[in-house]
């Protein structure tokens, strides 16, 4: 018998490239290009976290359905009561034909077997919903009959009357036993939170997609994961097109967030202003070179801060292995390929800083003084 929880997806430590969006969403990457950093980026910089939350909630809904069907299949495999109706026997056969369905999260390139399993699972859930709407029960669902609500007396939406928190593991697999009512509540929550006009966190999807989902849930009683496929794909493509390239630029090629970048711009400009002001004073008061060599300090701070602003990268922090996820909050860089990229860029930024700094210091230290 398979384990109760599906295995958590493991990051690929040997990936010699930048990750894809699907790898980030399925938790197969490490900081600073993991789901935690992407969520904060979508929330704080793109102001489009609702698309990400929608995608994650639909993925969670899929995991709940797999968990429910897997547990139901186990109960059928243990023993089905004799004398079932023919329709019940067909449902039992569908459950037995699904296989174990032990997958650690969504697959970017699902095999034919996985596609077939998901299709059969959705077909079974649709059939079960039809039986529930008609007042019948398919085989294997007797364990959840007491928890299932009929479509006539179900509150609208059900999650508003009995709030629930879905506890998840890294694999998106629920840690508690999933009842049929949980799946229905999850589908309704997605609909009433993201898709209906005027919803609390409404996302902009084509009308045809939202209409099909609304009709499927409210009129046909559906809650199978196939119902959300078109919306999930649309949200994924929107994030992949509009947000993910900027996220990779910000986190794989830099290690600062916008407030820190602007702070370095201000510090750099103020330091350079002070450096030039003091430099001209020392020249026109004819101070010796041993005094003017102290111009190295403000020039270095100013050039370093401006280079950090220009490249959105603090090279010393990057070489120490830190990346900023919110203002003045840092986490270690754990993705190997990103670590190598940032180390190379950090060395390049440091070389630019040293070159420009040296040119300015030499110019203002060795230029002949003239007292006015």
Coordinates of C-alpha atoms in Angstrom, one line a residue:
X1 CA 0.0 0.0 0.0
X2 CA 1.3 3.5 -0.8
X3 CA 2.2 6.0 1.8
X4 CA -0.4 8.4 3.1
X5 CA 1.4 11.5 1.8
X6 CA 2.9 11.9 -1.6
X7 CA 6.6 12.7 -1.7
X8 CA 7.6 16.3 -1.7
X9 CA 9.2 17.6 -5.0
X10 CA 13.0 17.9 -4.7
X11 CA 15.0 20.8 -6.0
X12 CA 17.4 20.1 -8.9
X13 CA 20.8 20.9 -7.5
X14 CA 22.5 20.1 -10.8
X15 CA 20.5 22.4 -13.0
X16 CA 22.9 24.4 -15.1
X17 CA 20.4 27.0 -16.3
X18 CA 17.8 29.4 -15.0
X19 CA 14.6 27.7 -13.8
X20 CA 11.3 27.8 -15.6
X21 CA 8.1 29.2 -14.1
X22 CA 6.6 25.8 -13.6
X23 CA 9.7 24.6 -11.7
X24 CA 9.3 27.6 -9.4
X25 CA 5.6 27.0 -8.8
X26 CA 6.1 23.3 -8.2
X27 CA 8.7 24.0 -5.5
X28 CA 11.7 22.5 -7.4
X29 CA 13.9 25.6 -7.0
X30 CA 15.9 27.2 -4.1
X31 CA 16.3 30.8 -3.0
X32 CA 16.4 33.4 -4.5
X33 CA 14.4 31.9 -7.3
X34 CA 12.0 29.9 -5.3
X35 CA 8.2 30.2 -4.7
X36 CA 8.7 32.3 -1.6
X37 CA 10.7 35.0 -3.4
X38 CA 8.4 34.8 -6.4
X39 CA 5.3 35.3 -4.2
X40 CA 6.9 38.4 -2.6
X41 CA 7.9 39.7 -6.0
X42 CA 4.3 39.3 -7.3
X43 CA 2.9 41.0 -4.2
X44 CA 5.3 43.9 -3.7
X45 CA 6.6 44.7 -7.2
X46 CA 4.0 43.5 -9.8
X47 CA 0.9 44.0 -7.5
X48 CA -0.5 40.9 -9.2
X49 CA -0.3 38.3 -6.4
X50 CA -4.0 37.3 -7.0
X51 CA -3.0 35.5 -10.2
X52 CA -0.4 33.5 -8.3
X53 CA -2.8 32.7 -5.4
X54 CA -5.4 31.6 -8.0
X55 CA -2.9 29.2 -9.6
X56 CA -1.8 27.8 -6.3
X57 CA -5.4 27.3 -5.1
X58 CA -6.3 25.4 -8.3
X59 CA -3.2 23.3 -7.8
X60 CA -4.2 22.7 -4.2
X61 CA -7.7 21.7 -5.5
X62 CA -6.2 19.2 -7.9
X63 CA -4.1 17.7 -5.0
X64 CA -7.2 17.5 -2.8
X65 CA -9.0 15.6 -5.6
X66 CA -6.1 13.2 -6.0
X67 CA -6.0 12.6 -2.3
X68 CA -9.7 12.0 -2.1
X69 CA -9.8 9.6 -5.0
X70 CA -6.7 7.8 -3.8
X71 CA -8.2 7.2 -0.3
X72 CA -11.5 6.2 -1.9
X73 CA -9.7 3.7 -4.2
X74 CA -8.0 2.2 -1.1
X75 CA -11.3 1.7 0.6
X76 CA -12.7 0.0 -2.6
X77 CA -9.5 -2.2 -2.9
X78 CA -9.9 -3.3 0.7
X79 CA -13.4 -4.6 0.0
X80 CA -16.6 -3.6 -1.8
X81 CA -19.9 -4.8 -0.4
X82 CA -21.7 -7.5 -2.3
X83 CA -24.9 -6.8 -4.3
X84 CA -23.8 -3.5 -5.6
X85 CA -25.8 -2.0 -8.5
X86 CA -24.3 -2.1 -12.0
X87 CA -23.6 1.7 -11.9
X88 CA -21.7 1.2 -8.6
X89 CA -19.7 -1.6 -10.1
X90 CA -18.8 0.7 -13.0
X91 CA -17.6 3.3 -10.5
X92 CA -15.6 0.8 -8.6
X93 CA -14.0 -0.3 -11.8
X94 CA -13.1 3.3 -12.6
X95 CA -11.5 3.7 -9.2
X96 CA -9.5 0.5 -9.5
X97 CA -8.2 1.5 -12.9
X98 CA -6.8 4.8 -11.7
X99 CA -3.7 3.3 -10.1
X100 CA -2.0 4.6 -7.0
X101 CA -1.8 8.3 -8.2
X102 CA 1.3 8.9 -6.0
X103 CA 2.8 12.0 -7.5
X104 CA 4.9 14.6 -5.7
X105 CA 3.1 17.7 -7.0
X106 CA 2.2 18.7 -10.6
X107 CA 4.2 17.5 -13.6
X108 CA 5.3 19.9 -16.2
X109 CA 5.5 17.2 -18.8
X110 CA 3.0 14.6 -17.6
X111 CA 3.3 11.1 -19.1
X112 CA 0.4 9.6 -21.0
X113 CA -0.4 7.5 -17.9
X114 CA -0.6 10.6 -15.7
X115 CA -2.8 12.4 -18.2
X116 CA -5.0 9.4 -18.4
X117 CA -5.2 9.2 -14.6
X118 CA -6.2 12.8 -14.3
X119 CA -8.8 12.5 -17.0
X120 CA -10.3 9.4 -15.3
X121 CA -10.2 11.1 -12.0
X122 CA -12.2 14.1 -13.3
X123 CA -14.6 11.8 -15.1
X124 CA -15.2 9.9 -11.8
X125 CA -15.8 13.1 -9.9
X126 CA -18.2 14.4 -12.5
X127 CA -20.0 11.1 -12.4
X128 CA -20.1 11.3 -8.6
X129 CA -21.5 14.8 -8.7
X130 CA -24.2 13.7 -11.2
X131 CA -25.2 10.9 -8.8
X132 CA -25.3 13.3 -5.9
X133 CA -27.5 15.7 -7.9
X134 CA -29.9 12.9 -8.8
X135 CA -30.0 11.5 -5.2
X136 CA -27.8 8.4 -5.8
X137 CA -24.4 7.3 -4.6
X138 CA -21.7 5.7 -6.7
X139 CA -19.7 2.9 -5.3
X140 CA -16.8 3.6 -2.9
X141 CA -18.4 6.9 -1.8
X142 CA -20.3 5.5 1.2
X143 CA -17.6 6.6 3.5
X144 CA -18.2 10.2 2.6
X145 CA -22.0 10.2 2.2
X146 CA -22.5 11.6 5.7
X147 CA -20.3 14.6 4.9
X148 CA -21.7 15.3 1.4
X149 CA -24.3 18.1 1.0
X150 CA -26.8 18.0 -1.7
X151 CA -26.9 20.8 -4.3
X152 CA -30.3 21.9 -3.1
X153 CA -29.4 22.7 0.6
X154 CA -25.8 23.7 0.1
X155 CA -25.1 27.3 1.3
X156 CA -23.7 29.7 -1.3
X157 CA -20.8 29.7 -1.0
X158 CA -20.2 26.9 1.5
X159 CA -16.7 28.1 2.6
X160 CA -18.2 31.3 4.0
X161 CA -20.4 29.5 6.5
X162 CA -17.6 27.3 7.8
X163 CA -14.2 28.8 7.2
X164 CA -11.4 26.2 6.8
X165 CA -7.7 26.4 6.5
X166 CA -6.2 23.8 4.1
X167 CA -3.0 22.6 5.7
X168 CA -0.5 21.6 3.1
X169 CA 2.8 20.0 2.9
X170 CA 5.5 20.8 0.3
X171 CA 3.8 18.5 -2.1
X172 CA 0.4 20.3 -1.9
X173 CA -1.1 17.1 -0.5
X174 CA -3.6 17.7 2.4
X175 CA -2.5 16.3 5.7
X176 CA -6.1 15.4 6.8
X177 CA -8.6 13.1 5.3
X178 CA -10.5 14.8 2.5
X179 CA -14.2 14.6 2.4
X180 CA -16.4 15.1 -0.7
X181 CA -17.7 18.3 0.8
X182 CA -14.2 19.6 1.1
X183 CA -13.7 19.3 -2.7
X184 CA -17.0 21.1 -3.3
X185 CA -16.1 23.9 -0.9
X186 CA -12.7 24.2 -2.5
X187 CA -14.2 24.7 -6.0
X188 CA -16.7 27.2 -4.6
X189 CA -14.0 29.1 -2.8
X190 CA -12.0 29.5 -6.1
X191 CA -15.1 30.6 -7.9
X192 CA -16.3 33.2 -5.4
X193 CA -12.9 34.5 -4.5
X194 CA -11.3 35.0 -7.9
X195 CA -13.8 34.5 -10.8
X196 CA -17.2 36.1 -10.2
X197 CA -17.6 39.8 -11.1
X198 CA -16.9 41.9 -8.0
X199 CA -15.2 39.1 -6.2
X200 CA -12.9 39.9 -3.3
X201 CA -9.8 39.2 -5.4
X202 CA -11.2 39.1 -8.9
X203 CA -8.7 38.3 -11.6
X204 CA -9.3 39.3 -15.3
X205 CA -9.9 36.3 -17.4
X206 CA -11.8 35.9 -20.7
X207 CA -15.5 35.9 -20.2
X208 CA -15.9 32.5 -21.9
X209 CA -13.6 30.9 -19.3
X210 CA -15.3 32.4 -16.3
X211 CA -18.8 31.7 -17.7
X212 CA -17.9 28.0 -18.3
X213 CA -16.6 27.6 -14.7
X214 CA -19.6 29.4 -13.2
X215 CA -22.1 27.3 -15.1
X216 CA -20.2 24.1 -14.3
X217 CA -20.2 24.8 -10.5
X218 CA -23.5 26.5 -10.0
X219 CA -25.7 24.8 -12.5
X220 CA -24.1 21.4 -13.3
X221 CA -22.7 20.8 -9.8
X222 CA -19.2 20.1 -11.0
X223 CA -16.1 20.4 -8.9
X224 CA -13.6 18.3 -10.8
X225 CA -10.2 19.8 -11.6
X226 CA -10.7 19.7 -15.3
X227 CA -13.2 22.5 -14.9
X228 CA -10.4 24.9 -14.0
X229 CA -7.8 23.8 -16.7
X230 CA -8.4 26.7 -19.1
X231 CA -8.3 29.4 -16.3
X232 CA -5.2 27.8 -14.8
X233 CA -3.4 27.8 -18.2
X234 CA -4.4 31.4 -18.8
X235 CA -3.1 32.5 -15.4
X236 CA 0.1 30.6 -15.9
X237 CA 0.7 32.1 -19.4
X238 CA 0.0 35.6 -18.0
X239 CA 2.5 35.2 -15.2
X240 CA 5.1 33.6 -17.6
X241 CA 4.7 36.5 -20.1
X242 CA 4.3 39.5 -17.8
X243 CA 6.0 38.8 -14.5
X244 CA 8.5 35.9 -14.7
X245 CA 11.1 37.5 -17.0
X246 CA 11.3 40.5 -14.6
X247 CA 11.5 38.2 -11.6
X248 CA 14.5 36.4 -13.1
X249 CA 16.2 39.7 -13.9
X250 CA 15.7 40.9 -10.4
X251 CA 16.7 37.8 -8.5
X252 CA 19.1 35.9 -10.8
X253 CA 21.0 38.9 -12.0
X254 CA 20.6 41.1 -8.9
X255 CA 20.0 40.9 -5.2
X256 CA 18.3 44.1 -4.2
X257 CA 14.6 45.2 -4.0
X258 CA 13.5 48.6 -5.4
X259 CA 13.5 50.5 -2.0
X260 CA 17.1 49.4 -1.4
X261 CA 18.1 50.4 -5.0
X262 CA 16.7 53.9 -4.6
X263 CA 18.4 54.2 -1.2
X264 CA 21.7 53.4 -2.9
X265 CA 21.0 56.0 -5.5
X266 CA 20.5 58.7 -2.8
X267 CA 23.5 57.6 -0.9
X268 CA 25.6 57.6 -4.0
X269 CA 24.6 61.0 -5.2
X270 CA 25.1 62.6 -1.8
X271 CA 28.5 60.9 -1.4
X272 CA 29.7 62.1 -4.8
X273 CA 28.4 65.6 -4.2
X274 CA 30.4 65.7 -0.9
X275 CA 33.5 64.1 -2.5
X276 CA 33.6 66.7 -5.4
X277 CA 32.9 69.6 -3.0
X278 CA 35.7 68.6 -0.6
X279 CA 38.0 67.8 -3.5
X280 CA 37.7 71.3 -5.0
X281 CA 38.1 72.9 -1.6
X282 CA 41.3 70.9 -0.9
X283 CA 42.7 71.8 -4.4
X284 CA 42.0 75.5 -4.2
X285 CA 43.3 75.7 -0.6
X286 CA 46.4 73.9 -1.8
X287 CA 46.3 71.0 0.6
X288 CA 49.1 68.4 0.1
X289 CA 48.4 65.0 -1.4
X290 CA 48.6 63.2 1.9
X291 CA 45.5 65.1 3.0
X292 CA 43.7 64.8 -0.4
X293 CA 44.2 61.0 -0.4
X294 CA 41.2 60.9 2.1
X295 CA 39.0 61.7 -0.9
X296 CA 39.2 57.9 -1.5
X297 CA 36.5 57.4 1.2
X298 CA 33.6 59.5 -0.2
X299 CA 34.5 58.6 -3.8
X300 CA 34.5 54.9 -3.0
X301 CA 31.2 55.0 -1.2
X302 CA 29.6 57.1 -3.9
X303 CA 30.8 55.0 -6.9
X304 CA 30.0 51.7 -5.1
X305 CA 26.4 52.9 -4.3
X306 CA 25.8 54.2 -7.8
X307 CA 27.1 50.9 -9.3
X308 CA 24.8 49.0 -7.0
X309 CA 21.9 51.1 -8.2
X310 CA 22.8 50.7 -11.9
X311 CA 23.1 46.9 -11.7
X312 CA 20.5 46.3 -8.9
X313 CA 23.2 44.3 -7.2
X314 CA 25.2 44.8 -4.1
X315 CA 28.4 42.9 -5.0
X316 CA 29.7 42.4 -1.4
X317 CA 26.4 41.0 -0.2
X318 CA 26.2 38.8 -3.2
X319 CA 29.7 37.4 -2.7
X320 CA 28.8 36.7 0.9
X321 CA 25.8 34.8 -0.4
X322 CA 22.9 37.0 0.5
X323 CA 19.9 38.2 -1.5
X324 CA 17.2 40.7 -0.3
X325 CA 13.6 39.6 -0.5
X326 CA 12.1 42.7 1.2
X327 CA 13.6 45.9 2.4
X328 CA 16.6 45.1 4.7
X329 CA 15.5 41.5 5.0
X330 CA 18.0 39.0 3.5
X331 CA 18.2 35.3 2.8
X332 CA 21.0 33.0 1.7
X333 CA 21.4 32.3 -2.0
X334 CA 21.0 28.5 -2.3
X335 CA 20.3 27.9 -6.0
X336 CA 23.8 26.9 -7.4
X337 CA 23.5 28.3 -10.9
X338 CA 22.2 31.6 -9.6
X339 CA 25.0 31.8 -7.1
X340 CA 27.5 31.4 -9.9
X341 CA 25.8 34.1 -12.0
X342 CA 25.7 36.5 -9.1
X343 CA 29.4 35.9 -8.2
X344 CA 30.5 36.7 -11.8
X345 CA 28.4 39.8 -12.0
X346 CA 29.6 40.9 -8.5
X347 CA 33.2 40.7 -9.6
X348 CA 32.4 42.7 -12.7
X349 CA 30.6 45.4 -10.7
X350 CA 33.5 45.5 -8.3
X351 CA 36.0 45.9 -11.1
X352 CA 33.9 48.8 -12.6
X353 CA 33.8 50.4 -9.1
X354 CA 37.5 50.1 -8.5
X355 CA 38.3 51.5 -12.0
X356 CA 36.1 54.6 -11.8
X357 CA 37.1 55.2 -8.2
X358 CA 40.8 55.0 -9.0
X359 CA 40.4 57.4 -11.9
X360 CA 38.6 60.0 -9.8
X361 CA 41.0 59.7 -6.8
X362 CA 44.1 59.9 -9.0
X363 CA 42.7 63.0 -10.8
X364 CA 41.9 64.9 -7.6
X365 CA 44.9 63.8 -5.6
X366 CA 47.6 64.4 -8.1
X367 CA 46.3 67.5 -9.8
X368 CA 48.4 70.5 -8.8
X369 CA 46.9 72.7 -6.0
X370 CA 46.5 76.4 -6.4
X371 CA 45.5 78.6 -3.5
X372 CA 43.0 81.3 -4.5

